Amino acid sequence: MIDDQTLNEYRQAGIKVRVVRDILEMNDVKGIVVAWDEENVMIRKQNRRIVKVKRSYLFQPFDEPRRLPPGLLTEE
C-alpha cells in the first residue's frame, strides 16, 4: 500500500501517476493525485473527472515503464 508521504509528494509536485489495477494496461487509471484517506485515493483524470481507487493498487509515476504488482501473475 502506498504511504501518505509519497502521495503528498505526488500531489504537491503535480506528478501524473499510473494506477495499475490488473494485467491489462487499458484498465490503468492515469491522472493527478487530489486527495486520499486510509482506504482510497482520488485521482483527477485528464478529462477532469475524479476517480476513487483503492490504496492497495500499485501507484507509479506515469513517466516510468509500466510494472505489474507483485503476485499478480502467480497461479492461485
mmCIF file with all atom_site columns, C-alpha atoms in Angstrom:
data_model
loop_
_atom_site.group_PDB
_atom_site.id
_atom_site.type_symbol
_atom_site.label_atom_id
_atom_site.label_alt_id
_atom_site.label_comp_id
_atom_site.label_asym_id
_atom_site.label_entity_id
_atom_site.label_seq_id
_atom_site.pdbx_PDB_ins_code
_atom_site.Cartn_x
_atom_site.Cartn_y
_atom_site.Cartn_z
_atom_site.occupancy
_atom_site.B_iso_or_equiv
_atom_site.pdbx_formal_charge
_atom_site.auth_seq_id
_atom_site.auth_comp_id
_atom_site.auth_asym_id
_atom_site.auth_atom_id
_atom_site.pdbx_PDB_model_num
ATOM 1  C CA . MET A 1 1  ? 0.000   0.000   0.000   1.00 0.00 ? 1  MET A CA 1
ATOM 2  C CA . ILE A 1 2  ? 1.279   3.462   -0.879  1.00 0.00 ? 2  ILE A CA 1
ATOM 3  C CA . ASP A 1 3  ? 2.228   5.692   2.045   1.00 0.00 ? 3  ASP A CA 1
ATOM 4  C CA . ASP A 1 4  ? 0.995   9.208   2.851   1.00 0.00 ? 4  ASP A CA 1
ATOM 5  C CA . GLN A 1 5  ? 4.398   10.810  2.256   1.00 0.00 ? 5  GLN A CA 1
ATOM 6  C CA . THR A 1 6  ? 4.630   9.501   -1.315  1.00 0.00 ? 6  THR A CA 1
ATOM 7  C CA . LEU A 1 7  ? 1.062   10.559  -2.083  1.00 0.00 ? 7  LEU A CA 1
ATOM 8  C CA . ASN A 1 8  ? 1.798   14.023  -0.708  1.00 0.00 ? 8  ASN A CA 1
ATOM 9  C CA . GLU A 1 9  ? 4.916   14.314  -2.883  1.00 0.00 ? 9  GLU A CA 1
ATOM 10 C CA . TYR A 1 10 ? 2.926   13.340  -5.981  1.00 0.00 ? 10 TYR A CA 1
ATOM 11 C CA . ARG A 1 11 ? 0.161   15.824  -5.114  1.00 0.00 ? 11 ARG A CA 1
ATOM 12 C CA . GLN A 1 12 ? 2.427   18.780  -4.324  1.00 0.00 ? 12 GLN A CA 1
ATOM 13 C CA . ALA A 1 13 ? 4.617   18.299  -7.396  1.00 0.00 ? 13 ALA A CA 1
ATOM 14 C CA . GLY A 1 14 ? 1.624   17.637  -9.666  1.00 0.00 ? 14 GLY A CA 1
ATOM 15 C CA . ILE A 1 15 ? 3.181   14.394  -10.910 1.00 0.00 ? 15 ILE A CA 1
ATOM 16 C CA . LYS A 1 16 ? 0.984   12.383  -13.258 1.00 0.00 ? 16 LYS A CA 1
ATOM 17 C CA . VAL A 1 17 ? 0.625   8.861   -11.876 1.00 0.00 ? 17 VAL A CA 1
ATOM 18 C CA . ARG A 1 18 ? -0.439  5.497   -13.230 1.00 0.00 ? 18 ARG A CA 1
ATOM 19 C CA . VAL A 1 19 ? -2.569  3.204   -11.066 1.00 0.00 ? 19 VAL A CA 1
ATOM 20 C CA . VAL A 1 20 ? -2.093  -0.424  -12.161 1.00 0.00 ? 20 VAL A CA 1
ATOM 21 C CA . ARG A 1 21 ? -5.197  -2.382  -11.177 1.00 0.00 ? 21 ARG A CA 1
ATOM 22 C CA . ASP A 1 22 ? -4.741  -5.589  -13.201 1.00 0.00 ? 22 ASP A CA 1
ATOM 23 C CA . ILE A 1 23 ? -2.751  -7.150  -16.026 1.00 0.00 ? 23 ILE A CA 1
ATOM 24 C CA . LEU A 1 24 ? -4.469  -5.106  -18.786 1.00 0.00 ? 24 LEU A CA 1
ATOM 25 C CA . GLU A 1 25 ? -2.851  -1.743  -19.477 1.00 0.00 ? 25 GLU A CA 1
ATOM 26 C CA . MET A 1 26 ? -6.135  -0.318  -20.807 1.00 0.00 ? 26 MET A CA 1
ATOM 27 C CA . ASN A 1 27 ? -7.594  -0.631  -17.269 1.00 0.00 ? 27 ASN A CA 1
ATOM 28 C CA . ASP A 1 28 ? -4.939  1.628   -15.731 1.00 0.00 ? 28 ASP A CA 1
ATOM 29 C CA . VAL A 1 29 ? -6.061  4.936   -14.229 1.00 0.00 ? 29 VAL A CA 1
ATOM 30 C CA . LYS A 1 30 ? -3.854  7.858   -15.249 1.00 0.00 ? 30 LYS A CA 1
ATOM 31 C CA . GLY A 1 31 ? -4.041  11.268  -13.623 1.00 0.00 ? 31 GLY A CA 1
ATOM 32 C CA . ILE A 1 32 ? -3.017  13.529  -10.752 1.00 0.00 ? 32 ILE A CA 1
ATOM 33 C CA . VAL A 1 33 ? -3.440  12.748  -7.056  1.00 0.00 ? 33 VAL A CA 1
ATOM 34 C CA . VAL A 1 34 ? -6.015  15.074  -5.492  1.00 0.00 ? 34 VAL A CA 1
ATOM 35 C CA . ALA A 1 35 ? -6.834  13.619  -2.050  1.00 0.00 ? 35 ALA A CA 1
ATOM 36 C CA . TRP A 1 36 ? -6.736  10.408  -0.031  1.00 0.00 ? 36 TRP A CA 1
ATOM 37 C CA . ASP A 1 37 ? -7.837  8.723   3.170   1.00 0.00 ? 37 ASP A CA 1
ATOM 38 C CA . GLU A 1 38 ? -6.952  5.435   4.877   1.00 0.00 ? 38 GLU A CA 1
ATOM 39 C CA . GLU A 1 39 ? -8.511  3.255   2.146   1.00 0.00 ? 39 GLU A CA 1
ATOM 40 C CA . ASN A 1 40 ? -8.889  5.302   -1.070  1.00 0.00 ? 40 ASN A CA 1
ATOM 41 C CA . VAL A 1 41 ? -7.136  7.820   -3.302  1.00 0.00 ? 41 VAL A CA 1
ATOM 42 C CA . MET A 1 42 ? -8.874  10.389  -5.507  1.00 0.00 ? 42 MET A CA 1
ATOM 43 C CA . ILE A 1 43 ? -7.288  10.780  -8.958  1.00 0.00 ? 43 ILE A CA 1
ATOM 44 C CA . ARG A 1 44 ? -8.178  13.596  -11.385 1.00 0.00 ? 44 ARG A CA 1
ATOM 45 C CA . LYS A 1 45 ? -8.046  12.221  -14.901 1.00 0.00 ? 45 LYS A CA 1
ATOM 46 C CA . GLN A 1 46 ? -7.151  14.319  -17.963 1.00 0.00 ? 46 GLN A CA 1
ATOM 47 C CA . ASN A 1 47 ? -10.858 14.820  -18.769 1.00 0.00 ? 47 ASN A CA 1
ATOM 48 C CA . ARG A 1 48 ? -11.215 16.366  -15.253 1.00 0.00 ? 48 ARG A CA 1
ATOM 49 C CA . ARG A 1 49 ? -13.304 13.520  -13.882 1.00 0.00 ? 49 ARG A CA 1
ATOM 50 C CA . ILE A 1 50 ? -12.429 12.295  -10.414 1.00 0.00 ? 50 ILE A CA 1
ATOM 51 C CA . VAL A 1 51 ? -11.934 8.565   -9.862  1.00 0.00 ? 51 VAL A CA 1
ATOM 52 C CA . LYS A 1 52 ? -11.677 6.870   -6.468  1.00 0.00 ? 52 LYS A CA 1
ATOM 53 C CA . VAL A 1 53 ? -9.262  3.915   -6.363  1.00 0.00 ? 53 VAL A CA 1
ATOM 54 C CA . LYS A 1 54 ? -8.069  1.673   -3.539  1.00 0.00 ? 54 LYS A CA 1
ATOM 55 C CA . ARG A 1 55 ? -4.706  2.405   -1.952  1.00 0.00 ? 55 ARG A CA 1
ATOM 56 C CA . SER A 1 56 ? -3.772  -1.264  -2.289  1.00 0.00 ? 56 SER A CA 1
ATOM 57 C CA . TYR A 1 57 ? -3.230  -0.861  -6.056  1.00 0.00 ? 57 TYR A CA 1
ATOM 58 C CA . LEU A 1 58 ? 0.224   -0.154  -7.494  1.00 0.00 ? 58 LEU A CA 1
ATOM 59 C CA . PHE A 1 59 ? 0.909   3.593   -7.903  1.00 0.00 ? 59 PHE A CA 1
ATOM 60 C CA . GLN A 1 60 ? 3.823   4.732   -10.029 1.00 0.00 ? 60 GLN A CA 1
ATOM 61 C CA . PRO A 1 61 ? 4.845   7.891   -11.909 1.00 0.00 ? 61 PRO A CA 1
ATOM 62 C CA . PHE A 1 62 ? 3.427   7.844   -15.440 1.00 0.00 ? 62 PHE A CA 1
ATOM 63 C CA . ASP A 1 63 ? 6.898   8.519   -16.926 1.00 0.00 ? 63 ASP A CA 1
ATOM 64 C CA . GLU A 1 64 ? 8.272   5.210   -15.621 1.00 0.00 ? 64 GLU A CA 1
ATOM 65 C CA . PRO A 1 65 ? 7.817   1.948   -17.552 1.00 0.00 ? 65 PRO A CA 1
ATOM 66 C CA . ARG A 1 66 ? 4.686   0.073   -16.502 1.00 0.00 ? 66 ARG A CA 1
ATOM 67 C CA . ARG A 1 67 ? 5.207   -2.584  -13.813 1.00 0.00 ? 67 ARG A CA 1
ATOM 68 C CA . LEU A 1 68 ? 2.833   -5.263  -12.581 1.00 0.00 ? 68 LEU A CA 1
ATOM 69 C CA . PRO A 1 69 ? 2.019   -5.578  -8.886  1.00 0.00 ? 69 PRO A CA 1
ATOM 70 C CA . PRO A 1 70 ? 3.853   -8.401  -7.116  1.00 0.00 ? 70 PRO A CA 1
ATOM 71 C CA . GLY A 1 71 ? 1.895   -11.643 -7.064  1.00 0.00 ? 71 GLY A CA 1
ATOM 72 C CA . LEU A 1 72 ? -0.401  -10.735 -9.983  1.00 0.00 ? 72 LEU A CA 1
ATOM 73 C CA . LEU A 1 73 ? 0.939   -13.414 -12.305 1.00 0.00 ? 73 LEU A CA 1
ATOM 74 C CA . THR A 1 74 ? 1.209   -16.210 -9.737  1.00 0.00 ? 74 THR A CA 1
ATOM 75 C CA . GLU A 1 75 ? -1.170  -19.123 -10.004 1.00 0.00 ? 75 GLU A CA 1
ATOM 76 C CA . GLU A 1 76 ? -3.714  -19.443 -7.229  1.00 0.00 ? 76 GLU A CA 1
#
